[in-house]
Amino acid sequence: MTLETSIQYLPGVGPKRAALLGQELGIETVGDLVHLYPFRYIDRSSIVRIADVQPDLALVQVRATVQKVRLFAKNGAELPAEKLKYNAVSRLSAMVADDSGEMEVVFFKGVKWMHERLVPGNTFIFFGKPAVFQNHLNMVHPEVDAPDNSNTGVLTGVYPSTEKLKNAGITGKVMLKLMATALNEVLPIVPETLPDYVLKEKGLVPLTFALRQIHFPVDQASLGKASYRLKFEELFLLQLSLLKQKYIRSHNAVGLTMTQVGQPFNDCFNALPYELTGAQKRVIREIREDMKSGHQMNRLLQGDVGSGKTMVAVLSALIAVGNGYQACIMAPTEVLSQQHYANVSKYLQPTGVRCALLTGTTTAAQRREIHAGLQDGSIGILIGTHALIEDTVQFKALGLAIVDEQHRFGVEQRARLWNKGYQSIPPHVLVMTATPIPRTLAMTLYGDLDVSVIDEMPPGRKPVTTMCVGESKRHAMHNFIRDEIAKGRQAFIVYPLIFESEKLDYKNLQLGYEEIMKVFPLPDYKVAIVHGQQNAQEKAFNMDAFVAGRANILVSTTVIEVGVDVPNASVMVIESAERFGLSQLHQLRGRVGRGAERSYCILMKGTKVSKESQKRLDLLCATENGFELAEEDMKLRGPGDLEGTQQSGLPISLNIASLAKDGLILSDARAYAQHVLDQDPTLQDQKNAPLLKELQRDKYKTKDYSQIS
Ligand code: ADP
Ligand code: MG
């Protein structure tokens, strides 16, 4: 038997159970089984005195002697022990005691077997969840073991399971048994996956020890060593694979060499109405180094909302133009593309560089003109939605592709940009995101990219006062908006739009709009509305009215979430705030605090707010730092659910390590992977043969991330 042997040949499995294990847990081979780790352990090493049992304890174990056993019928009447018919019994109740106190154990099933077993005067280990019922301590359906049972004195693993598995008799106990059989079969032949020197340098236990102890720990210390080794290995191999890809790309992928800064850059730079922040300058230097290196740039630019990424994009695009190439900036929505276009055009004025906007609503005639301009090179910068990755859009010499708010783009869409390069050399790629991602997640999601961070806000950014209020404050909220409008300010009111209940959401939005129209009537007030069911013209008309200051209030869905810049807006009201994710709330809040003296974010919460949602809202009131929020969000929800990551997903799914909890191991594993590659970049050294072999496994090949970012 090897790790690759089909699970059905493991003694105790067979074809039926094998099919079920495959279907329910994805276990096809014996190897899959031994790599299914317990997700928690029950400590059966300690026996609790009945007097010390607290009903809120999870699972406890007591050693007690049976005092008295009684049987009850469905109607609650006690049944006499003589002439007993077991099918009339609905409940068995036994009083058990140790020298500290007594407790009731109750069985509704398996009554006959328990009645025969629980003979008064005999002592057992009862293992289960304590509760209080009618003022006394009880335990329903505990496990009952003889006191010398070998289960005691160890940590027992609990494996993932499903109803179907349990119904088919694959209980926790059966899993443990299968695991023991499998380990005995394969442990003698399991090859070590990490080279000796790695084990030594990192102080890791061997794989065989780790596998044995992760399933059947002899004590906490051994379990700790086993789990550390397996987590380190998982994160180390993942980082090794990402960093190796990065190395190969940066050494092999030819890039367009852009040696000059160029006149357009200088013209724009010299006319800037403000000084760039230190962070903006640093990031532009990093980008400039990439663009002249002769290797293709693949850089992620992370910067909190309002940190000034647009300027970085414009100056980078101008470097490309100054070297005789073109650039494109792709944004996720029509509104955003338009706003980018308006901003960028303004910045380009002193440079004479021509820029065009291409979206879904561009007319055929305009399109023809743009296509011509792209092909003869007279258009230097193209801005647009995904309309600009259509095959008909051909550049004369595309040198740089900038993707804004990348998490809204699918992976294939980005791949299409790749093919628009000059003489089949792919363009440099700059991906910008305002979704702050926790460091550990960034290392993994973008482990093969270079990352630049704008960690400094432009001067003049005002703090936003955030408060969370309920329905009773709606009237006060309206008055507050009225006061702000009287000061010449504008307000956003945002409604959630959650896919599953789209119809309902629009109803809410519509009702909200009507209410606002009543509270803020014409001609004193103007209210604009923007949502996804409007056509592009309607949307643009309403949006423009707000941006230009003709409308005092903008009622909308989250279409305004990213990018939209209205410095005069000082209030952001978010309706049903509990229905938004933390990072989305943070993005929305970032729409204010851009100009006005003081800005406010008012989170309106519904009547039913879960504890977790309340925590999110509290966090948001407590800090404005996007990275801090992202870290907290990950702790709250685990990385799998983080917004902005569902689409891209993790490059591989982690089996034992957690990005939320194992950040330190991850940093260490990444640094060590880099250290190994520094000495042997392509892992050709004999001593690294086991690593190379591991990296050839399918899971590291599922997607070539170097081709899509
Ligand atoms: P984001 O990173 O969210 O895309 P923007 O590029 O929209 O941020 O910039 C936010 C605002 O800050 C804009 O109004 C922009 O003009 C302004 N801004 C950008 N850089 C600076 C700077 N160095 N000094 C002052 N204001 C700046
Ligand atoms: Mg932006």
XYZ file of C-alpha atoms and ligand atoms in Angstrom:
737
model
C 0.000 0.000 0.000
C 1.289 3.461 -0.943
C 0.020 7.005 -0.514
C -1.467 6.757 -4.009
C -3.430 3.567 -3.293
C -7.178 4.067 -3.707
C -8.879 4.504 -0.367
C -11.245 1.601 -1.020
C -8.424 -0.886 -0.462
C -7.747 0.334 3.049
C -9.024 -2.345 5.456
C -12.387 -1.194 6.832
C -13.319 0.931 3.834
C -14.468 -0.895 0.686
C -16.141 0.544 -2.411
C -19.258 1.959 -0.720
C -17.494 3.905 1.982
C -14.789 4.900 -0.496
C -17.387 6.532 -2.734
C -18.827 8.380 0.236
C -15.447 9.562 1.510
C -14.641 10.849 -1.957
C -17.938 12.602 -2.359
C -18.138 14.135 1.099
C -14.521 14.899 1.944
C -12.668 14.614 -1.345
C -10.682 11.636 -0.112
C -9.625 9.458 -3.038
C -6.391 7.916 -1.843
C -4.763 6.720 1.360
C -2.534 9.784 1.091
C -5.587 12.057 1.019
C -6.793 10.415 4.203
C -3.594 10.881 6.184
C -3.520 14.513 5.084
C -6.996 15.109 6.474
C -6.148 16.619 9.833
C -8.326 16.957 12.915
C -9.781 20.452 13.174
C -9.812 20.196 16.944
C -8.874 17.885 19.760
C -10.793 16.706 22.757
C -8.721 16.686 25.864
C -9.483 13.376 27.486
C -6.452 13.555 29.664
C -8.218 15.109 32.590
C -11.117 13.902 34.689
C -13.300 16.594 36.208
C -14.941 16.255 39.646
C -18.711 16.465 39.377
C -18.715 19.380 41.831
C -16.450 21.292 39.417
C -18.481 20.650 36.267
C -19.788 23.906 34.841
C -22.726 23.671 32.454
C -21.020 26.062 30.059
C -17.975 23.816 29.627
C -17.691 22.276 26.180
C -17.036 18.590 26.704
C -15.987 17.046 29.979
C -15.196 13.696 31.371
C -16.220 12.476 34.807
C -15.488 9.223 36.589
C -18.622 8.200 38.456
C -20.470 5.263 39.936
C -24.026 4.400 38.961
C -26.467 4.950 41.849
C -29.892 4.349 40.460
C -31.422 3.780 37.028
C -34.999 4.703 36.127
C -37.022 4.295 32.931
C -39.790 6.567 31.723
C -42.582 6.290 29.172
C -43.432 8.961 26.625
C -46.098 10.465 28.900
C -43.488 10.898 31.624
C -44.712 8.040 33.834
C -42.036 5.910 35.400
C -42.063 2.330 34.194
C -41.624 -0.536 36.635
C -38.456 -2.585 36.136
C -40.457 -5.813 36.199
C -42.044 -7.122 33.001
C -40.362 -4.356 31.039
C -41.153 -3.763 27.361
C -38.285 -1.709 25.960
C -40.239 -0.255 23.095
C -42.464 1.517 25.620
C -39.443 3.284 27.087
C -38.719 6.759 25.808
C -36.044 7.823 28.285
C -33.481 6.252 30.573
C -32.228 8.324 33.473
C -29.333 7.250 35.654
C -28.012 9.052 38.695
C -24.249 8.762 38.885
C -21.967 10.099 41.590
C -18.346 10.598 42.551
C -17.161 11.663 45.981
C -17.857 15.326 45.191
C -21.449 15.193 43.983
C -24.010 13.649 41.677
C -25.254 14.122 38.143
C -27.962 12.681 35.909
C -27.139 10.973 32.626
C -29.937 10.611 30.094
C -30.469 8.368 27.079
C -33.304 8.523 24.574
C -31.778 5.974 22.235
C -30.025 2.666 22.795
C -31.932 2.349 26.050
C -31.861 -1.439 26.270
C -28.111 -1.637 25.815
C -27.508 1.116 28.383
C -29.953 -0.410 30.863
C -27.996 -3.654 30.768
C -24.705 -1.841 31.022
C -25.342 0.762 33.716
C -25.626 -1.624 36.638
C -25.764 0.264 39.949
C -22.490 0.008 41.834
C -20.370 -0.065 38.673
C -18.035 2.785 37.783
C -17.617 4.321 34.327
C -16.062 7.258 32.537
C -18.833 9.505 31.211
C -17.786 11.844 28.461
C -20.108 14.491 27.089
C -21.552 17.979 27.160
C -22.827 19.026 30.586
C -26.068 20.976 30.919
C -28.474 22.065 33.614
C -32.005 20.748 33.429
C -34.641 21.575 36.049
C -31.966 22.811 38.378
C -29.744 19.798 38.325
C -26.694 18.859 36.352
C -27.138 16.369 33.523
C -25.465 14.951 30.462
C -27.431 13.686 27.468
C -26.052 10.747 25.500
C -22.535 10.790 26.930
C -19.964 8.325 25.711
C -19.657 5.609 28.314
C -16.340 3.839 28.734
C -14.904 1.412 31.212
C -12.526 3.275 33.575
C -9.426 1.576 32.176
C -10.289 2.547 28.608
C -7.195 3.425 26.651
C -8.908 6.546 25.282
C -8.213 8.333 28.514
C -4.959 10.151 28.929
C -4.722 11.408 25.334
C -5.894 14.171 23.049
C -8.435 12.767 20.640
C -8.693 14.246 17.180
C -12.021 15.354 15.763
C -12.292 15.180 11.962
C -14.530 17.062 9.587
C -17.667 15.058 8.982
C -21.087 15.269 7.399
C -24.558 13.902 8.103
C -24.172 11.415 5.262
C -20.927 10.074 6.657
C -22.396 9.672 10.127
C -25.483 7.949 8.755
C -23.261 5.537 6.877
C -21.565 4.658 10.146
C -18.373 6.626 9.539
C -18.358 8.211 12.972
C -15.514 9.962 14.722
C -14.463 6.681 16.261
C -14.447 4.943 12.884
C -12.385 7.764 11.375
C -9.824 7.362 14.124
C -9.656 3.669 13.445
C -9.236 4.153 9.694
C -6.571 6.739 10.371
C -4.673 4.370 12.646
C -4.809 1.633 10.007
C -3.677 4.008 7.264
C -0.783 5.359 9.308
C 0.447 1.895 10.160
C 0.385 1.003 6.477
C 2.065 4.065 5.030
C 4.238 5.690 7.690
C 7.136 3.301 7.064
C 7.200 4.317 3.402
C 6.260 8.008 3.509
C 9.087 9.986 1.890
C 10.343 13.063 3.689
C 9.240 16.129 1.714
C 11.711 18.644 3.135
C 15.489 18.383 2.716
C 17.507 17.497 5.808
C 19.168 20.871 5.968
C 15.773 22.613 6.065
C 14.618 20.429 8.969
C 17.828 21.215 10.790
C 17.966 24.936 10.106
C 14.316 25.492 10.955
C 14.197 23.010 13.836
C 11.356 20.989 12.321
C 10.307 17.454 13.260
C 10.367 14.776 10.536
C 7.227 14.227 8.467
C 6.522 10.763 9.861
C 6.606 12.065 13.424
C 4.405 15.009 12.425
C 1.792 12.805 10.749
C 1.638 10.393 13.676
C 1.340 13.172 16.234
C -1.144 15.322 14.333
C -3.568 12.380 14.376
C -2.640 10.717 17.650
C -0.808 13.200 19.852
C 0.818 11.807 22.958
C 0.736 15.245 24.557
C 0.315 18.958 23.823
C 4.018 19.499 23.195
C 4.230 16.858 20.471
C 1.044 18.111 18.889
C 2.523 21.606 18.852
C 5.676 20.422 17.080
C 3.695 18.386 14.587
C 1.336 21.178 13.696
C 4.174 23.710 13.432
C 6.068 21.468 11.036
C 3.024 20.890 8.815
C 2.036 24.561 8.769
C 5.567 25.683 8.024
C 5.867 23.172 5.217
C 2.582 24.214 3.665
C 3.378 27.934 3.725
C 7.015 27.433 2.786
C 6.226 25.381 -0.322
C 3.568 27.859 -1.381
C 5.931 30.812 -0.995
C 8.704 28.896 -2.684
C 6.480 28.275 -5.667
C 5.363 31.925 -5.861
C 8.848 33.341 -5.426
C 10.298 30.937 -7.943
C 7.732 32.025 -10.528
C 8.548 35.613 -9.737
C 12.253 34.952 -10.151
C 11.787 33.191 -13.443
C 9.623 35.948 -14.788
C 11.837 38.779 -13.708
C 14.843 37.073 -15.272
C 13.298 35.687 -18.418
C 10.328 37.811 -19.396
C 11.506 40.463 -21.768
C 9.993 43.858 -21.150
C 9.892 47.067 -23.081
C 12.849 49.170 -22.037
C 11.859 52.713 -21.222
C 15.018 54.577 -20.444
C 13.777 58.134 -20.215
C 11.439 60.039 -17.970
C 10.491 62.142 -20.970
C 9.107 65.601 -21.596
C 5.388 64.851 -20.996
C 6.204 63.608 -17.484
C 8.185 66.726 -16.685
C 5.544 69.052 -18.125
C 2.842 67.446 -16.023
C 5.003 67.247 -12.930
C 6.026 70.886 -13.083
C 2.418 72.030 -13.418
C 1.085 70.000 -10.480
C -1.010 72.143 -8.129
C 0.484 70.321 -5.137
C 3.666 68.624 -3.982
C 3.633 64.813 -4.286
C 3.713 62.991 -0.973
C 6.856 61.097 -0.047
C 5.032 57.832 -0.633
C 3.859 58.879 -4.090
C 7.413 59.874 -5.033
C 8.832 56.587 -3.759
C 6.280 54.524 -5.636
C 6.884 56.434 -8.877
C 10.607 55.751 -8.483
C 9.890 52.031 -8.021
C 7.730 51.982 -11.131
C 10.314 53.922 -13.105
C 13.020 51.411 -12.148
C 10.808 48.539 -13.354
C 9.999 50.228 -16.637
C 13.606 50.804 -17.564
C 14.874 47.414 -16.376
C 14.236 45.566 -19.614
C 12.011 43.120 -17.741
C 8.281 43.247 -17.705
C 6.805 45.081 -14.743
C 4.153 43.292 -12.724
C 3.440 45.542 -9.849
C 0.593 45.846 -7.413
C -0.015 49.317 -6.083
C -1.861 49.325 -2.809
C -3.060 52.564 -1.350
C -5.926 53.417 0.903
C -8.867 55.388 -0.455
C -7.765 58.951 -1.156
C -4.059 58.241 -0.983
C -3.542 59.653 -4.463
C -3.150 56.655 -6.749
C -4.548 58.477 -9.780
C -1.578 60.832 -9.896
C 0.795 57.879 -9.775
C -1.102 56.286 -12.648
C -0.954 59.445 -14.741
C 2.769 59.987 -14.222
C 3.513 56.327 -14.974
C 1.450 56.530 -18.145
C 3.406 59.616 -19.154
C 6.691 57.752 -18.764
C 5.408 55.251 -21.332
C 4.300 58.066 -23.638
C 7.639 59.862 -23.200
C 9.367 56.740 -24.479
C 7.214 56.526 -27.583
C 4.641 54.030 -26.261
C 0.988 54.238 -25.348
C -0.757 53.523 -22.070
C -4.241 52.479 -21.046
C -6.099 52.835 -17.780
C -8.901 50.400 -17.198
C -11.566 51.106 -14.565
C -14.404 48.853 -13.436
C -17.392 51.095 -14.171
C -18.600 53.655 -16.665
C -18.876 56.347 -14.000
C -15.357 55.755 -12.787
C -13.935 55.750 -16.285
C -15.573 59.073 -16.926
C -14.244 60.534 -13.742
C -10.759 59.237 -14.486
C -11.010 60.689 -17.949
C -12.025 64.102 -16.610
C -9.206 64.113 -14.036
C -6.540 62.775 -16.327
C -7.453 65.194 -19.137
C -6.956 68.035 -16.674
C -3.510 66.766 -15.663
C -2.554 66.251 -19.310
C -3.325 69.801 -20.389
C 0.236 71.103 -19.955
C 1.659 68.071 -21.797
C -0.254 68.106 -25.077
C -0.692 64.345 -24.835
C -3.979 63.214 -26.349
C -6.240 61.016 -24.282
C -9.492 59.266 -25.172
C -12.376 57.608 -23.370
C -13.752 54.281 -24.544
C -16.715 52.694 -22.802
C -19.807 50.695 -23.633
C -21.644 53.876 -24.597
C -19.076 55.252 -26.995
C -20.819 55.702 -30.364
C -19.699 53.874 -33.465
C -18.423 57.074 -35.020
C -16.389 57.988 -31.938
C -15.109 54.459 -31.827
C -13.834 54.611 -35.359
C -12.006 57.802 -34.555
C -10.472 56.292 -31.415
C -9.390 53.146 -33.232
C -7.685 55.269 -35.843
C -5.969 57.395 -33.210
C -4.735 54.321 -31.371
C -3.354 52.810 -34.508
C -1.547 55.875 -35.794
C -0.279 56.589 -32.295
C -1.861 60.020 -31.944
C -3.756 58.906 -28.830
C -1.241 58.520 -26.024
C -3.503 57.381 -23.219
C -6.716 55.409 -23.492
C -9.089 55.299 -20.550
C -12.103 53.063 -20.297
C -14.067 50.136 -18.989
C -13.484 46.602 -20.212
C -14.585 47.903 -23.597
C -10.907 48.606 -24.105
C -9.871 44.973 -23.973
C -12.100 43.992 -26.876
C -10.197 42.445 -29.736
C -11.083 45.265 -32.106
C -9.094 47.693 -29.957
C -5.563 47.671 -31.368
C -2.728 49.897 -30.223
C 0.216 51.050 -32.234
C 2.547 50.369 -29.332
C 0.949 49.635 -25.963
C 3.662 49.966 -23.335
C 1.784 50.119 -20.048
C -1.553 48.770 -18.875
C -2.944 50.124 -15.641
C -5.825 48.321 -14.004
C -7.658 50.281 -11.337
C -9.479 48.588 -8.454
C -8.366 45.254 -9.720
C -10.612 43.050 -7.659
C -13.526 43.904 -9.861
C -11.882 42.402 -12.891
C -11.941 38.775 -13.737
C -8.730 36.990 -14.303
C -9.349 36.321 -18.017
C -10.031 39.962 -18.686
C -6.582 40.868 -17.500
C -5.047 38.137 -19.612
C -6.478 39.809 -22.699
C -4.575 42.976 -21.950
C -1.461 40.927 -21.992
C -1.847 40.178 -25.674
C -2.056 43.792 -26.743
C 1.657 44.420 -26.364
C 4.079 45.862 -28.851
C 5.694 43.366 -31.257
C 4.430 40.601 -29.003
C 6.267 41.951 -25.989
C 3.690 42.188 -23.205
C 3.064 45.659 -21.778
C 4.181 46.572 -18.285
C 1.336 45.988 -15.877
C 0.379 48.102 -12.898
C -2.535 46.897 -10.822
C -4.007 49.414 -8.402
C -6.199 48.483 -5.511
C -7.759 50.487 -2.726
C -8.902 47.414 -0.871
C -6.356 47.209 1.867
C -5.376 43.594 2.204
C -3.732 42.217 5.300
C -0.047 41.703 4.796
C -0.221 37.923 5.044
C -2.949 37.725 2.465
C -1.109 40.052 0.103
C 1.987 37.887 0.398
C -0.027 34.934 -0.732
C -2.473 36.395 -3.215
C 0.167 38.543 -4.832
C 3.184 36.571 -3.740
C 4.630 36.629 -7.237
C 4.081 40.336 -7.802
C 6.120 43.273 -6.675
C 4.128 45.347 -4.282
C 4.252 49.093 -3.774
C 2.342 50.682 -0.960
C 1.259 54.307 -0.630
C 1.190 54.510 3.124
C 0.816 58.240 3.466
C -2.197 60.442 2.905
C -1.952 63.742 1.010
C -1.931 66.669 3.392
C -5.330 68.189 3.954
C -7.153 64.936 4.293
C -9.588 65.532 7.171
C -10.589 62.901 9.673
C -14.123 61.620 9.270
C -16.337 61.410 12.339
C -18.100 58.058 12.210
C -21.181 57.167 14.209
C -23.546 54.277 14.256
C -27.217 54.953 15.030
C -30.569 53.179 14.904
C -33.942 53.994 13.380
C -34.908 56.347 16.248
C -32.273 58.791 15.026
C -33.547 59.030 11.458
C -35.177 62.378 12.053
C -32.025 63.755 13.653
C -30.039 62.460 10.694
C -32.272 64.404 8.298
C -31.803 67.565 10.355
C -28.090 67.013 10.335
C -28.010 66.764 6.548
C -30.152 69.900 6.327
C -27.601 71.810 8.442
C -24.714 70.626 6.300
C -26.533 71.606 3.103
C -27.150 75.031 4.660
C -23.365 75.312 5.003
C -23.089 74.608 1.283
C -22.128 70.943 1.613
C -23.460 67.826 -0.105
C -24.467 64.409 1.175
C -24.331 60.828 -0.064
C -27.016 58.358 0.995
C -26.105 54.790 0.075
C -28.294 51.699 0.029
C -26.985 48.160 0.032
C -27.329 46.107 -3.080
C -26.910 42.474 -2.461
C -27.294 40.207 -5.383
C -29.660 37.584 -3.979
C -32.413 40.035 -3.196
C -31.863 42.551 -5.921
C -35.564 43.298 -6.379
C -36.076 43.980 -2.709
C -33.003 46.174 -2.628
C -34.306 48.352 -5.431
C -37.575 48.659 -3.604
C -35.702 49.884 -0.528
C -33.713 52.289 -2.626
C -36.826 53.601 -4.344
C -38.715 54.045 -1.065
C -35.718 55.741 0.466
C -35.509 58.079 -2.502
C -39.175 59.006 -2.227
C -38.786 59.691 1.472
C -35.751 61.898 0.890
C -37.627 63.790 -1.829
C -40.372 64.503 0.707
C -38.005 65.595 3.447
C -35.881 67.614 1.026
C -38.448 69.001 -1.447
C -37.899 71.029 -4.576
C -37.222 73.840 -5.225
C -35.067 74.294 -2.103
C -33.290 71.001 -2.522
C -32.189 68.862 -5.428
C -31.798 65.121 -5.024
C -30.060 62.922 -7.614
C -30.355 59.145 -7.796
C -27.959 56.626 -9.320
C -28.381 52.871 -9.518
C -27.504 49.919 -11.665
C -30.848 49.662 -13.477
C -30.510 53.069 -15.084
C -29.042 53.348 -18.525
C -25.651 54.965 -18.879
C -27.012 58.375 -19.876
C -29.359 58.602 -16.920
C -26.595 57.519 -14.618
C -24.142 60.023 -16.026
C -26.735 62.808 -15.915
C -27.465 62.256 -12.230
C -23.861 61.695 -11.318
C -22.765 64.848 -13.111
C -25.439 66.850 -11.304
C -23.948 65.787 -7.995
C -20.293 66.114 -8.998
C -20.929 69.611 -10.373
C -22.765 70.600 -7.179
C -26.197 71.073 -8.766
C -27.676 68.319 -6.582
C -27.398 68.520 -2.778
C -27.977 64.858 -2.129
C -27.035 61.749 -4.041
C -29.116 58.671 -3.288
C -27.445 55.591 -4.713
C -26.461 51.990 -4.495
C -22.820 51.120 -4.082
C -21.972 52.162 -7.645
C -20.259 55.135 -6.053
C -18.148 52.896 -3.871
C -14.877 53.313 -5.647
C -13.050 56.295 -6.982
C -15.749 58.955 -7.132
C -14.324 62.257 -5.989
C -16.602 65.056 -4.745
C -14.531 67.134 -2.320
C -17.521 69.247 -1.343
C -19.459 66.299 0.060
C -19.272 66.170 3.838
C -21.835 63.541 4.816
C -21.971 59.855 3.954
C -25.075 58.089 5.210
C -25.023 54.315 4.822
C -28.402 52.616 5.129
C -28.611 49.072 6.565
C -24.920 49.389 7.279
C -24.887 45.974 8.923
C -25.364 44.409 5.519
C -22.075 45.731 4.163
C -18.661 44.219 4.651
C -16.049 46.108 6.580
C -13.852 47.012 3.651
C -16.819 48.159 1.606
C -17.943 50.413 4.457
C -14.432 51.773 4.638
C -14.405 52.452 0.889
C -17.694 54.273 1.117
C -16.534 56.379 4.024
C -13.476 57.331 1.967
C -15.771 59.260 -0.382
C -15.992 62.062 2.192
C -13.265 63.900 4.080
C -11.729 65.087 0.825
C -12.286 68.806 1.116
C -14.848 69.955 3.640
C -13.738 71.249 7.032
C -15.319 68.345 8.830
C -16.920 65.245 7.426
C -19.250 62.656 8.852
C -20.117 59.071 8.185
C -23.452 57.986 9.622
C -24.059 54.252 9.772
C -27.797 53.596 9.953
C -28.356 50.140 11.375
C -31.445 47.961 11.233
C -33.225 46.401 14.169
C -31.682 42.969 13.837
C -27.917 43.247 13.924
C -25.851 40.172 14.635
C -23.054 40.332 17.158
C -20.499 40.007 14.398
C -22.016 42.823 12.349
C -22.117 45.039 15.420
C -18.405 44.339 15.910
C -17.724 45.440 12.343
C -19.647 48.661 12.855
C -17.851 49.332 16.153
C -14.480 48.770 14.496
C -15.332 51.217 11.785
C -16.255 53.869 14.337
C -12.983 53.206 16.148
C -10.451 53.575 13.336
C -9.952 55.127 9.931
C -6.886 53.108 9.072
C -7.775 50.778 6.224
C -4.983 48.312 6.892
C -5.903 48.030 10.537
C -9.501 47.377 9.507
C -8.415 44.744 7.018
C -6.389 42.909 9.661
C -9.311 42.987 12.067
C -11.732 41.923 9.386
C -9.599 38.917 8.621
C -9.558 37.956 12.282
C -13.326 38.334 12.442
C -14.166 36.404 9.347
C -11.183 34.409 8.269
C -9.422 35.144 5.004
C -11.677 33.047 2.788
C -14.506 35.503 3.072
C -12.547 38.679 2.672
C -14.031 40.956 0.119
C -12.086 41.332 -3.021
C -10.601 37.916 -2.725
C -13.457 35.609 -3.650
C -12.899 36.197 -7.334
C -9.213 35.791 -7.435
C -9.199 33.190 -4.703
C -6.102 31.851 -3.094
C -3.616 30.270 -5.467
C -4.077 27.030 -3.554
C -6.284 26.168 -0.653
C -4.513 25.772 2.624
C -4.940 22.509 4.460
C -3.662 23.328 7.920
C -2.168 26.813 8.059
C -4.403 29.851 8.490
C -3.558 33.223 7.012
C -5.463 34.841 9.850
C -3.630 33.074 12.643
C -0.269 32.008 11.285
C 1.082 35.323 10.075
C 4.374 34.873 11.889
C 5.013 31.433 10.447
C 4.105 32.827 7.032
C 6.594 35.697 7.236
C 9.273 33.315 8.395
C 8.449 30.782 5.684
C 8.538 33.461 2.991
C 11.864 34.857 4.158
C 13.310 31.377 4.321
C 11.980 30.496 0.860
C 13.688 33.618 -0.458
C 16.902 32.587 1.290
C 16.795 29.122 -0.299
C 16.160 30.624 -3.751
C 18.919 33.201 -3.350
C 21.373 30.330 -3.292
C 19.650 28.115 -5.808
C 17.098 30.117 -7.850
C 15.799 27.238 -9.921
C 16.295 24.500 -7.303
C 18.767 22.526 -9.394
C 21.019 21.643 -6.488
C 20.824 17.959 -5.518
C 19.994 18.855 -1.936
C 16.877 20.689 -3.098
C 15.581 17.804 -5.193
C 12.741 17.015 -2.748
C 11.530 20.612 -2.989
C 11.566 20.614 -6.765
C 9.585 17.389 -6.695
C 6.976 18.880 -4.375
C 6.591 21.983 -6.535
C 5.815 19.782 -9.508
C 2.623 18.646 -7.833
C -0.617 19.684 -9.485
C -1.728 22.061 -6.811
C 1.114 24.428 -7.571
C 0.325 24.311 -11.255
C -3.414 24.800 -11.285
C -3.011 28.377 -12.436
C -0.052 30.215 -13.739
C -0.490 33.468 -11.923
C 2.407 35.030 -13.714
C 0.280 35.201 -16.832
C -2.746 36.914 -15.445
C -1.822 39.602 -13.030
P -7.229 57.262 -4.708
O -5.967 56.680 -4.223
O -8.392 56.931 -3.809
O -7.512 56.962 -6.143
P -7.108 59.936 -5.688
O -6.049 59.737 -6.670
O -8.523 60.015 -6.174
O -7.041 58.828 -4.548
O -6.748 61.230 -4.831
C -7.596 61.712 -3.837
C -7.572 63.241 -3.820
O -6.310 63.700 -3.329
C -7.743 63.857 -5.181
O -8.619 64.961 -5.042
C -6.345 64.301 -5.582
O -6.377 65.414 -6.417
C -5.733 64.638 -4.253
N -4.274 64.443 -4.188
C -3.556 63.445 -4.731
N -2.243 63.569 -4.427
C -2.120 64.670 -3.670
C -1.022 65.346 -3.034
N 0.220 64.883 -3.118
N -1.289 66.479 -2.345
C -2.536 66.944 -2.237
N -3.615 66.372 -2.805
C -3.429 65.255 -3.519
Mg -8.920 56.001 -7.334
